[in-house]
Tab-separated table of N, CA and C in Angstrom:
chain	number	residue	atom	x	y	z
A	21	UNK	N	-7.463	-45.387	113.643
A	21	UNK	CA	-7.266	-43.940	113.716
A	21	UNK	C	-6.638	-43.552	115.045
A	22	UNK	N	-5.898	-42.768	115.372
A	22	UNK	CA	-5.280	-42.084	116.033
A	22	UNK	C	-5.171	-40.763	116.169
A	23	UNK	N	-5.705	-40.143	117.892
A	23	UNK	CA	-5.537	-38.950	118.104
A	23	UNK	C	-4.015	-38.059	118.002
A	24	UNK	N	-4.669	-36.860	117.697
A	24	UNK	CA	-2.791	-35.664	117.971
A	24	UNK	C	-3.314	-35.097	118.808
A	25	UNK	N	-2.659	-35.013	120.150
A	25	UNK	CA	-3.253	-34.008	121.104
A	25	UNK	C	-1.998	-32.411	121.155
A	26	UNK	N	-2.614	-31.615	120.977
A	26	UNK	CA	-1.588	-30.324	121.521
A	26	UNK	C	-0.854	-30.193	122.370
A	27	UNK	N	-1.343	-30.667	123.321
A	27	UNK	CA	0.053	-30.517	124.881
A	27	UNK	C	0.742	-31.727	124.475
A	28	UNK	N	0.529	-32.599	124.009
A	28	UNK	CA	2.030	-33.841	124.151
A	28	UNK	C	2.439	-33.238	122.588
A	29	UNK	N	3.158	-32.681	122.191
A	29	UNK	CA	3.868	-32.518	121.444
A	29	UNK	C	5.580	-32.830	121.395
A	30	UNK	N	5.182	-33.626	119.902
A	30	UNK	CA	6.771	-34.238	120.210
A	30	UNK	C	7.038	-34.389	118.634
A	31	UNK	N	8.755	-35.496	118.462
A	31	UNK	CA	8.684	-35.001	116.676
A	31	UNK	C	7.634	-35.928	116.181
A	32	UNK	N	7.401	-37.731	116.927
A	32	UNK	CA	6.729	-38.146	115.999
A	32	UNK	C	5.140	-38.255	116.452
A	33	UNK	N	5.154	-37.454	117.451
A	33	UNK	CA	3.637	-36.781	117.766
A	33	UNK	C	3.138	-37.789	118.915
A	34	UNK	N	1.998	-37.800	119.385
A	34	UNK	CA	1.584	-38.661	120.489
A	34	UNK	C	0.148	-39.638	120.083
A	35	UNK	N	0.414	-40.864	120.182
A	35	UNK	CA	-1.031	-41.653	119.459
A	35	UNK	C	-1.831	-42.185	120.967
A	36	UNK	N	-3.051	-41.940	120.700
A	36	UNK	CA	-3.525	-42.563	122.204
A	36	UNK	C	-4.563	-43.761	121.789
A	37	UNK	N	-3.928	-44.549	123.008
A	37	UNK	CA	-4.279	-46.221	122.270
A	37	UNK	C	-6.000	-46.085	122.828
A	38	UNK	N	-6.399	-47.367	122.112
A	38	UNK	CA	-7.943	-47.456	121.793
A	38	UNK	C	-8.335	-49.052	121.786
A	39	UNK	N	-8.872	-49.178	122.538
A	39	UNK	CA	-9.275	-50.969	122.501
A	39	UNK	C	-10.849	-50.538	121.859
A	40	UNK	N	-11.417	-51.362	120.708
A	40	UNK	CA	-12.388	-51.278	120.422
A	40	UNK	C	-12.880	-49.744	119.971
A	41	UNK	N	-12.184	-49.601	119.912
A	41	UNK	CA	-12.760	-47.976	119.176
A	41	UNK	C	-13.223	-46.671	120.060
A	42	UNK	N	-12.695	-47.549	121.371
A	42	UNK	CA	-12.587	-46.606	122.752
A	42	UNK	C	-11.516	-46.191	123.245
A	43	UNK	N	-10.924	-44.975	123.588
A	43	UNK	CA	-9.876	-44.816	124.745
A	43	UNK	C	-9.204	-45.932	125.936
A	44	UNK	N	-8.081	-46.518	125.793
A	44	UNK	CA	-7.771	-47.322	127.092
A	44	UNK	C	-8.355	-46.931	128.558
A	45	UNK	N	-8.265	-45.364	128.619
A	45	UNK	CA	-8.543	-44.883	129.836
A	45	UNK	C	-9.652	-44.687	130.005
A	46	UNK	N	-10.792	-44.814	129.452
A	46	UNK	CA	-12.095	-44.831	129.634
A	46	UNK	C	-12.353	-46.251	129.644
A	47	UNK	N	-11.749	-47.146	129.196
A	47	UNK	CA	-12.078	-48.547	129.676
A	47	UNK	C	-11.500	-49.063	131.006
A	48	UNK	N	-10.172	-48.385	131.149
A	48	UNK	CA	-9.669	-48.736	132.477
A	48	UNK	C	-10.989	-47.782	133.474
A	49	UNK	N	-11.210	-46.692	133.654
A	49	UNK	CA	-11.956	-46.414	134.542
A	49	UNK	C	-13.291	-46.850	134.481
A	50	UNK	N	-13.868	-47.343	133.257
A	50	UNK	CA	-14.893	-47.723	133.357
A	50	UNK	C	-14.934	-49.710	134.347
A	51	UNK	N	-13.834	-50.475	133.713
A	51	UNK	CA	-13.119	-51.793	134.831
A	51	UNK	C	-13.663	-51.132	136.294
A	52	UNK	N	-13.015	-50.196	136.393
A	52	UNK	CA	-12.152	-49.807	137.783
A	52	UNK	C	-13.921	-49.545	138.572
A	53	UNK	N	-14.723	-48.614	137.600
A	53	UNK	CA	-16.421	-48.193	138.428
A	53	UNK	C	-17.106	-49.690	138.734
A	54	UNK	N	-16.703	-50.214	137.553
A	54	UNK	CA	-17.788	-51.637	137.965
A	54	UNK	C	-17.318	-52.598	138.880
A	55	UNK	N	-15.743	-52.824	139.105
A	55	UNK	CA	-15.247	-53.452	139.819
A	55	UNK	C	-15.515	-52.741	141.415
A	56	UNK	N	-15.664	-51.634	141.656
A	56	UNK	CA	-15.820	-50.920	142.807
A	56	UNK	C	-16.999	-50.933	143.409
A	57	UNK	N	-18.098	-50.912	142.818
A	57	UNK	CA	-19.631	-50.953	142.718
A	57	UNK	C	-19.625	-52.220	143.292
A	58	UNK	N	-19.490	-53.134	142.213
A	58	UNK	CA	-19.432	-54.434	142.574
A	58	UNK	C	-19.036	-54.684	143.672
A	59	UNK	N	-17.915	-54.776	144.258
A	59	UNK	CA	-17.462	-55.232	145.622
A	59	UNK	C	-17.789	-54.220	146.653
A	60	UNK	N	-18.614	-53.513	146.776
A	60	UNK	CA	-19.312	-52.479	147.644
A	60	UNK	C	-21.213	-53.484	148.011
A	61	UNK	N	-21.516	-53.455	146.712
A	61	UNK	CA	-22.702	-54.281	146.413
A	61	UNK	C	-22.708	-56.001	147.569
A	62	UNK	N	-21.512	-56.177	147.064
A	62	UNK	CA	-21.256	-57.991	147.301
A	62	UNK	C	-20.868	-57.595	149.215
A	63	UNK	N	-20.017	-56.488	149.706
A	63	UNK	CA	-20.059	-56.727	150.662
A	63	UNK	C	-21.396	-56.547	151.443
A	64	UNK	N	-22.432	-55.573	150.978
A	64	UNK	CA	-23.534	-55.552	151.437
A	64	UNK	C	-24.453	-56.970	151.772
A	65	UNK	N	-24.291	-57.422	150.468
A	65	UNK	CA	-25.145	-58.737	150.350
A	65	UNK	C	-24.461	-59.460	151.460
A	66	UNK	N	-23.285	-59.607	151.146
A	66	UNK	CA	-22.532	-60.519	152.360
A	66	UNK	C	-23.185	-60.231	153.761
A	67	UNK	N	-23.074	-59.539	153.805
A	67	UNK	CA	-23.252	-58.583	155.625
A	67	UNK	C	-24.387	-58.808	155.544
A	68	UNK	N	-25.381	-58.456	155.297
A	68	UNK	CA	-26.791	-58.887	155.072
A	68	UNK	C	-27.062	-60.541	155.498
A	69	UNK	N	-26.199	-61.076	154.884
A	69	UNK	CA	-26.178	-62.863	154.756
A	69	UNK	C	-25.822	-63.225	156.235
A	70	UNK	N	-24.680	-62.975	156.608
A	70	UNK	CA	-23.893	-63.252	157.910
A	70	UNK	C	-24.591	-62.571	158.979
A	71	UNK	N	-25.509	-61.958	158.886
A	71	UNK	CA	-25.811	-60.627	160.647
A	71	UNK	C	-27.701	-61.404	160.602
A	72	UNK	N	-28.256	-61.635	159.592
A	72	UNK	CA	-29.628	-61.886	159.810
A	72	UNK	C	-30.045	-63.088	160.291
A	73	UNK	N	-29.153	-63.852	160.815
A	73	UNK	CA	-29.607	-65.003	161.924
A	73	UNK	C	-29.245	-64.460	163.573
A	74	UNK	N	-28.286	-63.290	163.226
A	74	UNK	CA	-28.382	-62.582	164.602
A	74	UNK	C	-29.509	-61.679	165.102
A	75	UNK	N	-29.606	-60.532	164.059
A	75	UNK	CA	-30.786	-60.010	164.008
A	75	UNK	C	-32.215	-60.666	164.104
A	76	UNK	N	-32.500	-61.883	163.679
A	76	UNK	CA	-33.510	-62.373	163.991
A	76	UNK	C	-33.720	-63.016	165.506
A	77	UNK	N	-32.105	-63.097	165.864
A	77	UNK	CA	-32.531	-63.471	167.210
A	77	UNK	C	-32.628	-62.364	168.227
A	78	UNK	N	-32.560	-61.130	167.510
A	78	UNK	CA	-32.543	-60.277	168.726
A	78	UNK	C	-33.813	-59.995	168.813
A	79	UNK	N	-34.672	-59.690	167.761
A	79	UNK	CA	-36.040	-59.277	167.661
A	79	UNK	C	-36.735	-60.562	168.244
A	80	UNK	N	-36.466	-61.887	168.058
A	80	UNK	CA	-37.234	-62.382	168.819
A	80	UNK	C	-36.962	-62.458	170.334
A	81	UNK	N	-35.997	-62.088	171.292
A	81	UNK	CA	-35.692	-61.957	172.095
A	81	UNK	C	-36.561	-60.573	173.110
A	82	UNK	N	-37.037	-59.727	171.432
A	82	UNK	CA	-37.344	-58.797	172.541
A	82	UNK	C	-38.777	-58.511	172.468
A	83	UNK	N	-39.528	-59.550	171.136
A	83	UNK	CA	-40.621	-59.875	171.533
A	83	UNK	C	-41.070	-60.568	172.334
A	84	UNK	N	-40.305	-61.789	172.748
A	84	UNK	CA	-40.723	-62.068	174.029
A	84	UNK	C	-40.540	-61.451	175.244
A	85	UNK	N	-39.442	-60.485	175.455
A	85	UNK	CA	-39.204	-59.459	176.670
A	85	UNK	C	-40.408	-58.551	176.581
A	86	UNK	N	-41.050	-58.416	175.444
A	86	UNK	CA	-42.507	-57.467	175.678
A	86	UNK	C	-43.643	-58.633	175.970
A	87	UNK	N	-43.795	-59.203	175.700
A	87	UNK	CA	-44.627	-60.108	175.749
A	87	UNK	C	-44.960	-60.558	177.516
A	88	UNK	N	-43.380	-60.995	178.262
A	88	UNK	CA	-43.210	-61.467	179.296
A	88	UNK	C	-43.504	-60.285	180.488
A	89	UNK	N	-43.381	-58.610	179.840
A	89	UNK	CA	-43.643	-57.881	180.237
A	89	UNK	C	-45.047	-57.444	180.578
A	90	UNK	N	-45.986	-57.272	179.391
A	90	UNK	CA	-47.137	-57.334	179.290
A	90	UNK	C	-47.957	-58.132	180.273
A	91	UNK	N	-47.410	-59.695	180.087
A	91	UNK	CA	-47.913	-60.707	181.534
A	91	UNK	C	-47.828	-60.608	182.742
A	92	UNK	N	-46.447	-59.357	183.132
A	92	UNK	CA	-46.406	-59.132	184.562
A	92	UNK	C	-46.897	-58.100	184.901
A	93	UNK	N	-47.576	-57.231	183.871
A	93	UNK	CA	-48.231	-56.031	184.281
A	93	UNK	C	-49.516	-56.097	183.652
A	94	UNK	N	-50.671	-56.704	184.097
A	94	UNK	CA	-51.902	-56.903	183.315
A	94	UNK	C	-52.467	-55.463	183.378
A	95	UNK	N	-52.328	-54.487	183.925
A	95	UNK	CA	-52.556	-52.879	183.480
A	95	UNK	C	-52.346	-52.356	182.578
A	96	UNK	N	-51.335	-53.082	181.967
A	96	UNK	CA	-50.552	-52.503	180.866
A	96	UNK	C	-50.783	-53.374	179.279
A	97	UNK	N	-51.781	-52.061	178.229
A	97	UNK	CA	-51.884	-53.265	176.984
A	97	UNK	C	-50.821	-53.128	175.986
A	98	UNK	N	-51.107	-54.266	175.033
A	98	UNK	CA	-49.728	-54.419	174.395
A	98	UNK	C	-49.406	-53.525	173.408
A	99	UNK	N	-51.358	-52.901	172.549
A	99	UNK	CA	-51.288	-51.737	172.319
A	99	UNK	C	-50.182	-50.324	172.546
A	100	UNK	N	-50.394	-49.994	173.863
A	100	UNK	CA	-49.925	-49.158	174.527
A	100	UNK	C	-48.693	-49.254	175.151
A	101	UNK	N	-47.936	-50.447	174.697
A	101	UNK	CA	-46.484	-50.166	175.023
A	101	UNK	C	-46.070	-50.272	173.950
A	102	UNK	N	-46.838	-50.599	172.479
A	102	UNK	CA	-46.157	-50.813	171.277
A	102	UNK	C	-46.149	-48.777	171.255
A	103	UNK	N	-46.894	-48.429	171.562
A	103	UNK	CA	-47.243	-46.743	171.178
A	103	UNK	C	-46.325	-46.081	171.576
A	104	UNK	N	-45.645	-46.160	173.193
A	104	UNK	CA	-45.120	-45.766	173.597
A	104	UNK	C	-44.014	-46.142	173.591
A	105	UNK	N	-43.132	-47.608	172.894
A	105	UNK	CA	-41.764	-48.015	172.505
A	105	UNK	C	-41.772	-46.844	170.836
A	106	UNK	N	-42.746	-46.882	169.976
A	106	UNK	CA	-42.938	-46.016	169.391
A	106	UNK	C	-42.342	-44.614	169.318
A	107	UNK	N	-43.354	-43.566	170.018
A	107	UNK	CA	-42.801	-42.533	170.823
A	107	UNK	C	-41.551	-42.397	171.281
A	108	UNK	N	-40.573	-42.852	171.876
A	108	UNK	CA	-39.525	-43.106	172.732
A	108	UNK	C	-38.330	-43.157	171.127
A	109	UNK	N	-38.861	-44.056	170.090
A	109	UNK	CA	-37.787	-44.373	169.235
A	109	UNK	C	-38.250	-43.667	168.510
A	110	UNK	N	-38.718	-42.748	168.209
A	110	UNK	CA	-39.058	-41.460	167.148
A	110	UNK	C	-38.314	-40.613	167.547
A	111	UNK	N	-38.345	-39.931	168.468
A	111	UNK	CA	-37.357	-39.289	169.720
A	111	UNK	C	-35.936	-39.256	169.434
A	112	UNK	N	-35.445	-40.493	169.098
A	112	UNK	CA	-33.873	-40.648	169.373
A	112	UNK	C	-33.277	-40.446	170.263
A	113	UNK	N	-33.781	-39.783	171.432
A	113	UNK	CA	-33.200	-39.695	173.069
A	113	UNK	C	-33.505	-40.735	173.705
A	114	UNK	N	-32.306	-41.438	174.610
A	114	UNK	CA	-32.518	-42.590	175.097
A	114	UNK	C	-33.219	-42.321	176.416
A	115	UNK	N	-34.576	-43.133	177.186
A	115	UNK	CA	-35.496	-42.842	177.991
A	115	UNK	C	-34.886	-43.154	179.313
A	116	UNK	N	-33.584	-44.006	179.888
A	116	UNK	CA	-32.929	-44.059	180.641
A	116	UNK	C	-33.034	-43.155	181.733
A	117	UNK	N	-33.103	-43.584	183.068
A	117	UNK	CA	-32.425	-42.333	183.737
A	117	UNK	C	-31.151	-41.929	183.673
A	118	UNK	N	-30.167	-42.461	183.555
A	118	UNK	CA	-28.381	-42.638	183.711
A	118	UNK	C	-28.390	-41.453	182.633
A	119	UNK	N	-29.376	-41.556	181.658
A	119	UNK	CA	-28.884	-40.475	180.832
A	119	UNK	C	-29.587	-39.285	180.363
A	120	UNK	N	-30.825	-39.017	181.238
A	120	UNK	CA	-31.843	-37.820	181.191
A	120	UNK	C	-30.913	-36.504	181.295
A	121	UNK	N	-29.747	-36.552	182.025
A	121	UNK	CA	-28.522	-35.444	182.261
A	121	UNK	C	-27.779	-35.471	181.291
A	122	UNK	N	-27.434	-36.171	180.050
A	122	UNK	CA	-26.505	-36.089	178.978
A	122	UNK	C	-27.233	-35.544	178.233
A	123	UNK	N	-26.208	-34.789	177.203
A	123	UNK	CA	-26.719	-33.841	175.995
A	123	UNK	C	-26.569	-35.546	174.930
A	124	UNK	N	-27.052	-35.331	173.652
A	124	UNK	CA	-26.620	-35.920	172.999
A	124	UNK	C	-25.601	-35.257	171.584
A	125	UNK	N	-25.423	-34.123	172.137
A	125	UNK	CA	-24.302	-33.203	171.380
A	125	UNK	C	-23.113	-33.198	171.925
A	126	UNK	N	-22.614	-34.065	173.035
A	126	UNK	CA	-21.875	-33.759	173.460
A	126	UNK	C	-20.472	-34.910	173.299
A	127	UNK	N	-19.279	-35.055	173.164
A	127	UNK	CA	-18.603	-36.269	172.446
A	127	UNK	C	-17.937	-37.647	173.428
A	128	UNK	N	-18.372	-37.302	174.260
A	128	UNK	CA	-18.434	-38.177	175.147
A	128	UNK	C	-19.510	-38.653	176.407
């Protein structure tokens, strides 16, 4: 079966093709969503794959920088700097002095 559409009017009329009993163009865009998805998906996974032997070394890097910290300040428990690294990264303002004077609205 074959559609007649009104705007393409012509003498021997306009047929719009159909793979499977579907529109071409709903199969091409439907290709086109899954193919897009897909390689959006796969680069994630990828990136994920390639960065988490870095990431693992940073976190362990900076558990031991708390750790090594903790040992040079026996005043200080580990509790209470986990609370207060806490605090600080809830915030989103960096605790720095260099930057207690910067807005963080500002573009440079």
């Amino acid at each position: 079966p074959t559609d007649q559409t009104a705007l393409c009017v012509s003498e021997q009329g306009y047929t719009i093709k159909r793979w499977l009993g579907v529109r071409r163009s709903t199969w091409l865009l439907s290709l086109y969503l899954v193919a897009y998805f897909s390689y959006l998906v796969g680069g994630c996974l990828l990136f994920a794959t390639l960065e988490q032997g870095v990431e693992t070394g940073i976190k362990n890097g900076i558990d031991q920088r708390k750790k090594e910290f903790v040992a040079a300040h026996p005043g200080v428990k580990e509790d209470d700097l986990e609370k207060l690294i806490d605090d600080i990264m809830y915030q989103g303002i960096s605790p720095r002095m260099k930057d207690l004077n910067n807005s963080n609205w500002s573009f440079g």
